[in-house]
GROMACS .gro file of C-alpha atoms in nm:
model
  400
    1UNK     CA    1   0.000   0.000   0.000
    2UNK     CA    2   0.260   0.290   0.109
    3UNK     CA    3   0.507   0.162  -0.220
    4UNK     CA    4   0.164   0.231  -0.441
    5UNK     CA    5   0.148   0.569  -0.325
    6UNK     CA    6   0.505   0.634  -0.311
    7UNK     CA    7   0.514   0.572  -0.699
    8UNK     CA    8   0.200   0.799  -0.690
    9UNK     CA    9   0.362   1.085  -0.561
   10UNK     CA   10   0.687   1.008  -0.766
   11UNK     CA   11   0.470   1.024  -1.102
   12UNK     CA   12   0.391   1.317  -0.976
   13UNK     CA   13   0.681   1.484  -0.967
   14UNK     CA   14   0.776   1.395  -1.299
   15UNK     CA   15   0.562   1.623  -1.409
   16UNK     CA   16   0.556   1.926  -1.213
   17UNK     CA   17   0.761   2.252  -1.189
   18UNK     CA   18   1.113   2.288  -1.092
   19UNK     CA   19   0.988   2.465  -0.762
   20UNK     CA   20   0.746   2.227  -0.664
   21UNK     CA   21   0.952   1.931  -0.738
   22UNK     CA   22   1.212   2.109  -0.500
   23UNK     CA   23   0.904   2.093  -0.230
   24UNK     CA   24   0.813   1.736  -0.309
   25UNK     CA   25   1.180   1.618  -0.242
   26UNK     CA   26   1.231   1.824   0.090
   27UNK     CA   27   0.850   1.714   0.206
   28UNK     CA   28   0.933   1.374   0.113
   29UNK     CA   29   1.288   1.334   0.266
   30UNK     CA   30   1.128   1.464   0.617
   31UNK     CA   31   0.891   1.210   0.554
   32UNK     CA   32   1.125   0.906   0.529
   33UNK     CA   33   1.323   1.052   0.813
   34UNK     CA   34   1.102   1.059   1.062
   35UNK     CA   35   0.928   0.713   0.952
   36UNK     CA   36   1.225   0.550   0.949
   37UNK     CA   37   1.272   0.236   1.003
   38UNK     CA   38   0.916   0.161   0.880
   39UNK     CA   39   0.981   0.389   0.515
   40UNK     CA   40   1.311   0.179   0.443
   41UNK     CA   41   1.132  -0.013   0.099
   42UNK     CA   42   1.052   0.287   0.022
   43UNK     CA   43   1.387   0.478   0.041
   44UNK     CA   44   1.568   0.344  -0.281
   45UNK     CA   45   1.314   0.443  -0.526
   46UNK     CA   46   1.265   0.792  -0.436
   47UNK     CA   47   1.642   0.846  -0.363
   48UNK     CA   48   1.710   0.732  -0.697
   49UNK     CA   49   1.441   0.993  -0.865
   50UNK     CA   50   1.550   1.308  -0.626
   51UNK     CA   51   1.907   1.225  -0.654
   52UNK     CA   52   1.953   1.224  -0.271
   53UNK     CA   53   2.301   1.054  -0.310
   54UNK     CA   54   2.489   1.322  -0.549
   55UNK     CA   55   2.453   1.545  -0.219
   56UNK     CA   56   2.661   1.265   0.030
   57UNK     CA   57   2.993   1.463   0.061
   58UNK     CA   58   2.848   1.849  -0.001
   59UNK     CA   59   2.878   2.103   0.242
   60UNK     CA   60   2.571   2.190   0.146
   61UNK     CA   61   2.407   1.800   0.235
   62UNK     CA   62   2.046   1.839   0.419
   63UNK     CA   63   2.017   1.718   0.746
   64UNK     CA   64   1.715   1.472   0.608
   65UNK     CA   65   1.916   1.356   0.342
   66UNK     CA   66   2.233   1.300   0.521
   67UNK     CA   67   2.052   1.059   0.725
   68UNK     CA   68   1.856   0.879   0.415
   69UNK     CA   69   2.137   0.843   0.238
   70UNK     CA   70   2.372   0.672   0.552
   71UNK     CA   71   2.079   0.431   0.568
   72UNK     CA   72   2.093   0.361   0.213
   73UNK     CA   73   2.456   0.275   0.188
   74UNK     CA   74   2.334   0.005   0.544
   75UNK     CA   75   2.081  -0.150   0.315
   76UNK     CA   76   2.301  -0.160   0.003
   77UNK     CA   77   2.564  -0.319   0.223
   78UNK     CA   78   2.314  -0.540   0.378
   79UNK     CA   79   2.174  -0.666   0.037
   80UNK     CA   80   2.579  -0.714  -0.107
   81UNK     CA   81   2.689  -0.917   0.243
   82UNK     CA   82   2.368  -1.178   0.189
   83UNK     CA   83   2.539  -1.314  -0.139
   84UNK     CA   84   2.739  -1.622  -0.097
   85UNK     CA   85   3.028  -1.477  -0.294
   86UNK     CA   86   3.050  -1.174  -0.001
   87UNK     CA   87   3.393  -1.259   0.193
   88UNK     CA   88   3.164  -1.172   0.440
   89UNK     CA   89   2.867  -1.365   0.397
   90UNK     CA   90   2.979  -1.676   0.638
   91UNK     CA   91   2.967  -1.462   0.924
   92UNK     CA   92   2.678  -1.277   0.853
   93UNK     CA   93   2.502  -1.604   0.814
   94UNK     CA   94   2.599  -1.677   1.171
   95UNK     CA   95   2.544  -1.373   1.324
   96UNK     CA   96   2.159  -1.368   1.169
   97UNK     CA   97   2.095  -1.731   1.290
   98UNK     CA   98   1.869  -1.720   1.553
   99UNK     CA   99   1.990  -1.881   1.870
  100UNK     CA  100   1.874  -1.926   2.201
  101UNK     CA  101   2.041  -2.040   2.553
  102UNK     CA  102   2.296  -2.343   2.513
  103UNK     CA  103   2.294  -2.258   2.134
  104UNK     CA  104   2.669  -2.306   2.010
  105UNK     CA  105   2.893  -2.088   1.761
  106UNK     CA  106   2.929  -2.186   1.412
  107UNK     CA  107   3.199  -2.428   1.360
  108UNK     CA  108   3.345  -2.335   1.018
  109UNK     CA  109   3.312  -1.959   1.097
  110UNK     CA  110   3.642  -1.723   1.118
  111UNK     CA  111   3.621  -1.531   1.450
  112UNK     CA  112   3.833  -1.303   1.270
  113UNK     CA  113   3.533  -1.187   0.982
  114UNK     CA  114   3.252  -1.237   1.297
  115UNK     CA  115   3.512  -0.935   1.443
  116UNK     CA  116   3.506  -0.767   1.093
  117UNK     CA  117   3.150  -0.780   1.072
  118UNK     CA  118   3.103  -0.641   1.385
  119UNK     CA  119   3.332  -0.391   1.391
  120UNK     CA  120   3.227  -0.229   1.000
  121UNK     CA  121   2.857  -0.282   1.105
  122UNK     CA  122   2.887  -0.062   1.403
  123UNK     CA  123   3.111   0.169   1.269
  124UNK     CA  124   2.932   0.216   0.956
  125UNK     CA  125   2.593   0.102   0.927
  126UNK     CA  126   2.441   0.062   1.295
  127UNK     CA  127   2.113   0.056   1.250
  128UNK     CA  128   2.226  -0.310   1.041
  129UNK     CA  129   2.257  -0.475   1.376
  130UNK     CA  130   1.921  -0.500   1.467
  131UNK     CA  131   1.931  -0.756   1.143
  132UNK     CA  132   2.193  -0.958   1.426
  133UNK     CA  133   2.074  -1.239   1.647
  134UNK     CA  134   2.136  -1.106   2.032
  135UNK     CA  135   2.222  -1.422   2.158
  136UNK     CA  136   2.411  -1.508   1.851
  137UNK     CA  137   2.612  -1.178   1.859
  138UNK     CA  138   2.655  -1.275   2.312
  139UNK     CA  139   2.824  -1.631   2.195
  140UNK     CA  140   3.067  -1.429   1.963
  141UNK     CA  141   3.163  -1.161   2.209
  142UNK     CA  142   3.210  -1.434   2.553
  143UNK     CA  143   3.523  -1.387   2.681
  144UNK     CA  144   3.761  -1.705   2.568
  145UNK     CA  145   3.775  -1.803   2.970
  146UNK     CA  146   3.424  -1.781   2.996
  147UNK     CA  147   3.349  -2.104   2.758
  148UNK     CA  148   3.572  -2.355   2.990
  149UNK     CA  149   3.409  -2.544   3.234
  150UNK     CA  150   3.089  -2.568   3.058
  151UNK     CA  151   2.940  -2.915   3.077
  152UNK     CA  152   2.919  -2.955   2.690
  153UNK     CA  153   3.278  -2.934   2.683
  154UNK     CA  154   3.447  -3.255   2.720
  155UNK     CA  155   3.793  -3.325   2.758
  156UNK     CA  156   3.748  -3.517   2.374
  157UNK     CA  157   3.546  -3.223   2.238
  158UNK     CA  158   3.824  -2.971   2.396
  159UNK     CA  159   4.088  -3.163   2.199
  160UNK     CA  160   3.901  -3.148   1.885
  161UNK     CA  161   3.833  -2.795   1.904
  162UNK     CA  162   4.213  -2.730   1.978
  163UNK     CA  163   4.278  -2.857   1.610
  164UNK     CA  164   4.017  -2.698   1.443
  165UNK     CA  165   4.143  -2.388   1.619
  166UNK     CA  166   4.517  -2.472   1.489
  167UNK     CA  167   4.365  -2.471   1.109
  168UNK     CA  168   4.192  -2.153   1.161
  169UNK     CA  169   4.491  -1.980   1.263
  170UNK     CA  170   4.699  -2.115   0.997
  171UNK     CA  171   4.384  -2.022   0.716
  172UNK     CA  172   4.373  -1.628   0.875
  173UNK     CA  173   4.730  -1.600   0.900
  174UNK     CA  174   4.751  -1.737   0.503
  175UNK     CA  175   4.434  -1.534   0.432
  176UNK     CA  176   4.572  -1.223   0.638
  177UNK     CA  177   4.670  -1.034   0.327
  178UNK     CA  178   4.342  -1.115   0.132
  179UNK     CA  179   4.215  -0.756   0.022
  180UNK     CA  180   3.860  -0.950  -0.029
  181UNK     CA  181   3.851  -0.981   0.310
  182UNK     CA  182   3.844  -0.617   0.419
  183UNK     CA  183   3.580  -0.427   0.612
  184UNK     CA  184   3.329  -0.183   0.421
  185UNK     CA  185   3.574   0.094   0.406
  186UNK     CA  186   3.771   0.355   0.225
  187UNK     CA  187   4.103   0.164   0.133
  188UNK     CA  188   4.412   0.279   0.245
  189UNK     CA  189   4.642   0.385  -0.038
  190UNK     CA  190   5.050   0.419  -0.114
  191UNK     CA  191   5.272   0.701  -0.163
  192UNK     CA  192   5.250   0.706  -0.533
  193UNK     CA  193   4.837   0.652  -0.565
  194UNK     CA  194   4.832   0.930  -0.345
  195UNK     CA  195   5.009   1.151  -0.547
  196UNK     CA  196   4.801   1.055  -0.834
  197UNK     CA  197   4.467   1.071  -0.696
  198UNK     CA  198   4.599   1.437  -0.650
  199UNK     CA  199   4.633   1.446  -1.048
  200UNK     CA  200   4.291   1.309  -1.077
  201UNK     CA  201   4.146   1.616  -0.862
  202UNK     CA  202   4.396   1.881  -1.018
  203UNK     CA  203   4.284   1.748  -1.371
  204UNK     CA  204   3.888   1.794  -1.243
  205UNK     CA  205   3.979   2.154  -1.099
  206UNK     CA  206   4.115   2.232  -1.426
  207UNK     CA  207   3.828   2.095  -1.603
  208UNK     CA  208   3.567   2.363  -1.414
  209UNK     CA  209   3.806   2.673  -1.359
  210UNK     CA  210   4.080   2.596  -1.671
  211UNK     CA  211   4.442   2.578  -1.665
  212UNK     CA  212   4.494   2.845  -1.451
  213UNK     CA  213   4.349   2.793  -1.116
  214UNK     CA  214   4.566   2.499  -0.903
  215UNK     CA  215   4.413   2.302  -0.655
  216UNK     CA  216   4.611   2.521  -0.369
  217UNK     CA  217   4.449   2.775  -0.542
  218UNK     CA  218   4.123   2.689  -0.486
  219UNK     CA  219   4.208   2.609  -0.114
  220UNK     CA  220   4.305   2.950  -0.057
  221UNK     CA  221   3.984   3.115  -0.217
  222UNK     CA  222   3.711   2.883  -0.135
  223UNK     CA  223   3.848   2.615   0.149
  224UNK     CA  224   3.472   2.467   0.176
  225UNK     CA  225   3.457   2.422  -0.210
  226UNK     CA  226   3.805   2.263  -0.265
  227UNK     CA  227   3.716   2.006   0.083
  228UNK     CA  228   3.420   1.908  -0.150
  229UNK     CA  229   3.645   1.812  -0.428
  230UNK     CA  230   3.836   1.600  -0.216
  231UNK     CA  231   3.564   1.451  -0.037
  232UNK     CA  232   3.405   1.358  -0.357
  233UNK     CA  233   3.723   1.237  -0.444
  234UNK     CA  234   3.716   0.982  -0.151
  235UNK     CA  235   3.372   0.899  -0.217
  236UNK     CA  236   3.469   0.815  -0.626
  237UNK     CA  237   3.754   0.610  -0.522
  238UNK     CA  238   3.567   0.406  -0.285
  239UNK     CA  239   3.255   0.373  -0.552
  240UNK     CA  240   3.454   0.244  -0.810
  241UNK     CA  241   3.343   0.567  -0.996
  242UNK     CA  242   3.571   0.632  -1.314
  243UNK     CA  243   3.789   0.979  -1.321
  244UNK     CA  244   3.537   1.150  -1.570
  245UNK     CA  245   3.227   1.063  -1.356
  246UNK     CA  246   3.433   1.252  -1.036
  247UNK     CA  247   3.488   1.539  -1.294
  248UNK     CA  248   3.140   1.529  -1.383
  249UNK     CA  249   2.992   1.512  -1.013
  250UNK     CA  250   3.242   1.813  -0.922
  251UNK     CA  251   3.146   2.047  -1.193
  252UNK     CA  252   2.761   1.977  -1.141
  253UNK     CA  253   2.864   2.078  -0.752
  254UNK     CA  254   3.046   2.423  -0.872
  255UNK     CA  255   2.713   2.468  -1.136
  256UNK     CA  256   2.469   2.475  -0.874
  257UNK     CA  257   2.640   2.669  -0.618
  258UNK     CA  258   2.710   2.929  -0.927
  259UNK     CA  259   2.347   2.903  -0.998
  260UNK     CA  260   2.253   2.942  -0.638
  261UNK     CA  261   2.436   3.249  -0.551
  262UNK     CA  262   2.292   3.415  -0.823
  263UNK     CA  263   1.953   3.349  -0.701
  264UNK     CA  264   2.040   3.522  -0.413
  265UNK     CA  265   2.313   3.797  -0.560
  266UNK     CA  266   2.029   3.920  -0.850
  267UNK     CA  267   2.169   4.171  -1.054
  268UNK     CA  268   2.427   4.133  -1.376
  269UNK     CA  269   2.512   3.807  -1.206
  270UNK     CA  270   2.179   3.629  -1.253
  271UNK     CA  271   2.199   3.751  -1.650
  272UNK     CA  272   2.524   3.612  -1.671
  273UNK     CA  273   2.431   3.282  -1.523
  274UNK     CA  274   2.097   3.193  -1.666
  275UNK     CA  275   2.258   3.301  -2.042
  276UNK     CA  276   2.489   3.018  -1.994
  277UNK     CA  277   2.234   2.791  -1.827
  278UNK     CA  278   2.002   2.840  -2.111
  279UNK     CA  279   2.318   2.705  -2.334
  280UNK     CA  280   2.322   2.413  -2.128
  281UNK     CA  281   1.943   2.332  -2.133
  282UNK     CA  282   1.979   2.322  -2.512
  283UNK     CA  283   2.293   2.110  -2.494
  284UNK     CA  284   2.126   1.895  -2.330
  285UNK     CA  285   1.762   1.918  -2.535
  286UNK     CA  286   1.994   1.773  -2.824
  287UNK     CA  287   2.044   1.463  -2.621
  288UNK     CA  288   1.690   1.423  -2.574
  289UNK     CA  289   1.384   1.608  -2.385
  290UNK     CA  290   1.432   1.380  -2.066
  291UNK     CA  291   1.825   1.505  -2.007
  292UNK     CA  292   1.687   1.859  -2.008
  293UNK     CA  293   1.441   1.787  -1.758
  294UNK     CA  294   1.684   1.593  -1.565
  295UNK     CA  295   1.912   1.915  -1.554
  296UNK     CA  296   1.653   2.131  -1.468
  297UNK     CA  297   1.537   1.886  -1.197
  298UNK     CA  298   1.851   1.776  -1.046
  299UNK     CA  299   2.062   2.003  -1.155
  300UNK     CA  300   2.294   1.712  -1.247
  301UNK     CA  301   2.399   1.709  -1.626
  302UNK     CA  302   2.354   1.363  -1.782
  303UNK     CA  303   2.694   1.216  -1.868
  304UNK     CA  304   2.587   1.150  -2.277
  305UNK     CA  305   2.505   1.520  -2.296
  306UNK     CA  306   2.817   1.707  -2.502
  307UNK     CA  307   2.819   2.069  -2.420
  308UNK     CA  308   3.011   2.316  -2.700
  309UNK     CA  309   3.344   2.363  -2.600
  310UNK     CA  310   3.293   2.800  -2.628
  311UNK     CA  311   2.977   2.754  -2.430
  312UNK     CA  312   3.234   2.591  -2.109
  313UNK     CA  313   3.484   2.828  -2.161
  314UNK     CA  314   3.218   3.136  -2.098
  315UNK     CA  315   3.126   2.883  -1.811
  316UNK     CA  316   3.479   2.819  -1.715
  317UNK     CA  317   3.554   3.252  -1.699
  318UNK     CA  318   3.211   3.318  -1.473
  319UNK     CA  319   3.357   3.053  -1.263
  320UNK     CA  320   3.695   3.206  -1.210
  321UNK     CA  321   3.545   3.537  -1.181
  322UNK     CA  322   3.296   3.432  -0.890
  323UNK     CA  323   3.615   3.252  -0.753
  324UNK     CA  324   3.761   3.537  -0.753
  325UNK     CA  325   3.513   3.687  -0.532
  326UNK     CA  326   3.465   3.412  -0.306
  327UNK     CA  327   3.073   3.380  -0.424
  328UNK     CA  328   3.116   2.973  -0.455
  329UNK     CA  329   3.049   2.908  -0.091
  330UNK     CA  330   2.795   2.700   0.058
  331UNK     CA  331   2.479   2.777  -0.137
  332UNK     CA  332   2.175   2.951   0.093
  333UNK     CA  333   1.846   2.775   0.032
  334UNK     CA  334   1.611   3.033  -0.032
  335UNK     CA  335   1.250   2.977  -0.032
  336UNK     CA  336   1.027   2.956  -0.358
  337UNK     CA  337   0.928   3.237  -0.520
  338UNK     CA  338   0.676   3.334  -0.790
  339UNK     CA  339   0.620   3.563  -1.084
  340UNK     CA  340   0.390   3.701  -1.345
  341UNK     CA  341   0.469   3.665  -1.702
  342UNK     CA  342   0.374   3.921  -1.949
  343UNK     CA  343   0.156   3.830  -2.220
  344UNK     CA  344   0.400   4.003  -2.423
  345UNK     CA  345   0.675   3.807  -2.292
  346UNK     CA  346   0.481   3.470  -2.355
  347UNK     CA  347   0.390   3.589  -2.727
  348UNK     CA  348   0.786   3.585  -2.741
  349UNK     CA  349   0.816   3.236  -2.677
  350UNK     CA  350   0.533   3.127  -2.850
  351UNK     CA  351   0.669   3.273  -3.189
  352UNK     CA  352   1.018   3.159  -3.060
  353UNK     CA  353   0.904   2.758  -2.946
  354UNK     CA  354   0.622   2.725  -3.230
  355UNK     CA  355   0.441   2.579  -2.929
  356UNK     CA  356   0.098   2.678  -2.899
  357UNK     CA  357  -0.059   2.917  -2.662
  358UNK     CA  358  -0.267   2.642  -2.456
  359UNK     CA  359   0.059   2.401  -2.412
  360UNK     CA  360   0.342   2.714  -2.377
  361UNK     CA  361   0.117   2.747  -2.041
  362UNK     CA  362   0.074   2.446  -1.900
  363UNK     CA  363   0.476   2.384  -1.909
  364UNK     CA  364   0.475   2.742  -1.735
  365UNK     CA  365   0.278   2.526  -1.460
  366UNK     CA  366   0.502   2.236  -1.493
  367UNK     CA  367   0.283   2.019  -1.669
  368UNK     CA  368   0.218   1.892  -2.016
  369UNK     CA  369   0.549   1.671  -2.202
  370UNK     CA  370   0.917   1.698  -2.134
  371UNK     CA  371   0.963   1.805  -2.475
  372UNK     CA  372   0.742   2.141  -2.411
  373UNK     CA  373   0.861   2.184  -2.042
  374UNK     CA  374   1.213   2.197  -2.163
  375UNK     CA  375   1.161   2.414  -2.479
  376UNK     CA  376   0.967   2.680  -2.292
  377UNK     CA  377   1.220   2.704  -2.026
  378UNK     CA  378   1.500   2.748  -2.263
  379UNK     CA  379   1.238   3.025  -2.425
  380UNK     CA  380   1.132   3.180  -2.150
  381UNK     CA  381   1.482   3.233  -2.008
  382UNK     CA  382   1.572   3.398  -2.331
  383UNK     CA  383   1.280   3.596  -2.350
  384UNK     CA  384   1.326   3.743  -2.020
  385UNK     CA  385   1.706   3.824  -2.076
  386UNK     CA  386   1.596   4.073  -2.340
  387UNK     CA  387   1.331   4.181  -2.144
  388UNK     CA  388   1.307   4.550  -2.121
  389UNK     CA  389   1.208   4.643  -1.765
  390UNK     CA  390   1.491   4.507  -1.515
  391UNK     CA  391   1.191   4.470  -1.229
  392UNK     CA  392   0.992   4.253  -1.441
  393UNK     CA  393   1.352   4.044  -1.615
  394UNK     CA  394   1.490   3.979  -1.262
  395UNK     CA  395   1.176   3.849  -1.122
  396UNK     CA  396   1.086   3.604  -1.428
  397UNK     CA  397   1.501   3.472  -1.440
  398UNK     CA  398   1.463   3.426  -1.034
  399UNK     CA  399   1.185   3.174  -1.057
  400UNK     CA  400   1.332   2.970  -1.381
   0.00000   0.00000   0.00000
């Protein structure tokens, strides 16, 4: 029943405006939140439609949605563990059993991954551990002292045990150096991967700013921003993410706070940000209606998309400029706002679109296809850049 109307609401907000899609996804994330653990099937889903995760690792990261997405990585790690080929998987097994008083360990389990287990679940993913057996969990954590002189353990048993013991050790000390085998964390890495996962961030700074901003450089103008590039950085390396993906993620991160202080700064700035924001829309458009909408919606840029070199070098200068300035902090979220459209301005994108009056405004509302959503956007935004009254042109480029 709650998964029907989850995809309900998500249908929903497929189809609305940017703004109220913005309130769906904050009204929804409390939601979860505060349901939690009951709203857990229905996490994944709408994560994947709001694109909760590309905020793990901002500054900017919503209390709600810092919490969704920890509990998504538990339930991703919870649903990777439970397959057999998991180096893991024996000792979750064991610790999910259920047991009950004079219930025994696992014979054929490694103490060592039990420990593992353990120690990654409650460092990691705690809420996991409520998946754990209690008593099952008590056996594994007994002191070694406390197990002798229990009547189960005969002097014949205690011998056997001693051998089995004696193989164990020799499998974890063989096994010791098995990477497979190590807990759900970052890896540690040498000398010389450091120094080029270094590369792989100075090559992504370059890619947003150009040549001439270093990544020192960035530290000393916006510490918060270049933090984010490393922490994304982190976050990449232990995703398996490829170097252009991190490049991508990055500049999406530097395009939204650019387009989120402008919200806020008005003025020339706003112009100068929405003109090259238009450029992207229509970059995107090319690859098909549904990456413009997923620009507009998530503000993340779909990786097909190819944006014209000249249009990310006019990018690339804003950036440096608002470097320059220090305007890429943390972006402020500002509440919604509205505003009324000329009919003179609409005629505009009529004529420009070829979209018909009836359709041009129901995409204004955020409904009708992605294909007239996205082209009216793109129009309106140029239609209010040569707008003639500044009131009227700021107002209409604040709300798009």
């Amino acid at each position: 029943m709650a998964l029907g109307h989850l995809k309900a609401v998500l249908r929903n907000a497929e189809s609305v405006s940017v703004t109220a899609f913005d309130e769906i996804d904050n009204w929804l994330a409390g939601i979860l939140a505060r349901s939690w653990p009951r709203s857990a099937p229905l996490l994944e889903p709408a994560a994947a439609l709001f694109g909760w995760e590309s905020e793990r690792g901002q500054v900017s990261e919503r209390p709600a949605i810092a919490f969704l997405n920890a509990r998504l990585r538990g339930l991703r790690f919870r649903e990777k563990v439970q397959d057999p080929k998991h180096p893991l998987h024996k000792a979750w097994n064991e610790l999910t059993t259920p047991a009950q008083q004079g219930s025994r360990k696992g014979w054929f389990v490694k103490r060592a991954q039990v420990d593992q287990l353990l120690d990654g679940v409650r460092k990691n993913f705690p809420e996991v551990e409520h998946y754990f057996d209690p008593w099952r969990v008590a056996l594994w954590e007994k002191k070694a002292s406390s197990d002798v002189g229990q009547g189960w353990f005969s002097s014949g048993r205690l011998i056997v045990l001693a051998v089995i013991f004696g193989i164990q050790i020799l499998r974890v000390v063989f096994s010791s150096n098995d990477s497979s085998t190590e807990p759900p964390s970052v890896p540690e890495i040498s000398i010389s991967q450091s120094a080029q996962e270094k590369e792989i961030i100075s090559r992504a700074v370059s890619t947003v700013f150009g040549p001439e901003i270093t990544f020192d450089g960035l530290q000393s103008l916006q510490p918060d921003l270049a933090a984010l590039f490393s922490a994304n950085r982190t976050i990449a390396r232990a995703d398996g993410s490829s170097d252009a993906a991190y490049a991508l993620k990055v500049q999406d991160l530097v395009r939204e706070r650019m387009y989120a202080t402008a919200l806020v700064e008005k003025g020339s700035l706003l112009i100068d940000v929405q003109r090259i924001r238009a450029d992207l829309l229509r970059a995107a458009r090319k690859t098909g209606a549904d990456a413009c909408m997923a620009f507009l919606r998530n503000r993340r840029m779909p990786p097909a998309v190819v944006v014209p070199p000249t249009v990310l070098e006019r990018e690339r200068a804003l950036a440096v400029k608002m470097l320059d300035a220090r305007q890429l902090g943390p972006p402020q979220r500002i509440a919604p706002g509205t505003a009324s459209v000329p009919g003179e301005l609409i005629g505009k994108v009529i004529t420009e679109t070829g979209i018909p009056d009836k359709r041009v405004r129901q995409a204004m509302g955020g409904k009708g296809s992605d294909a007239d959503q996205c082209a009216v956007t793109i129009g309106l935004i140029d239609a209010a850049l040569g707008w003639k009254a500044p009131k009227e042109r700021e107002a209409i480029l604040s709300v798009l």
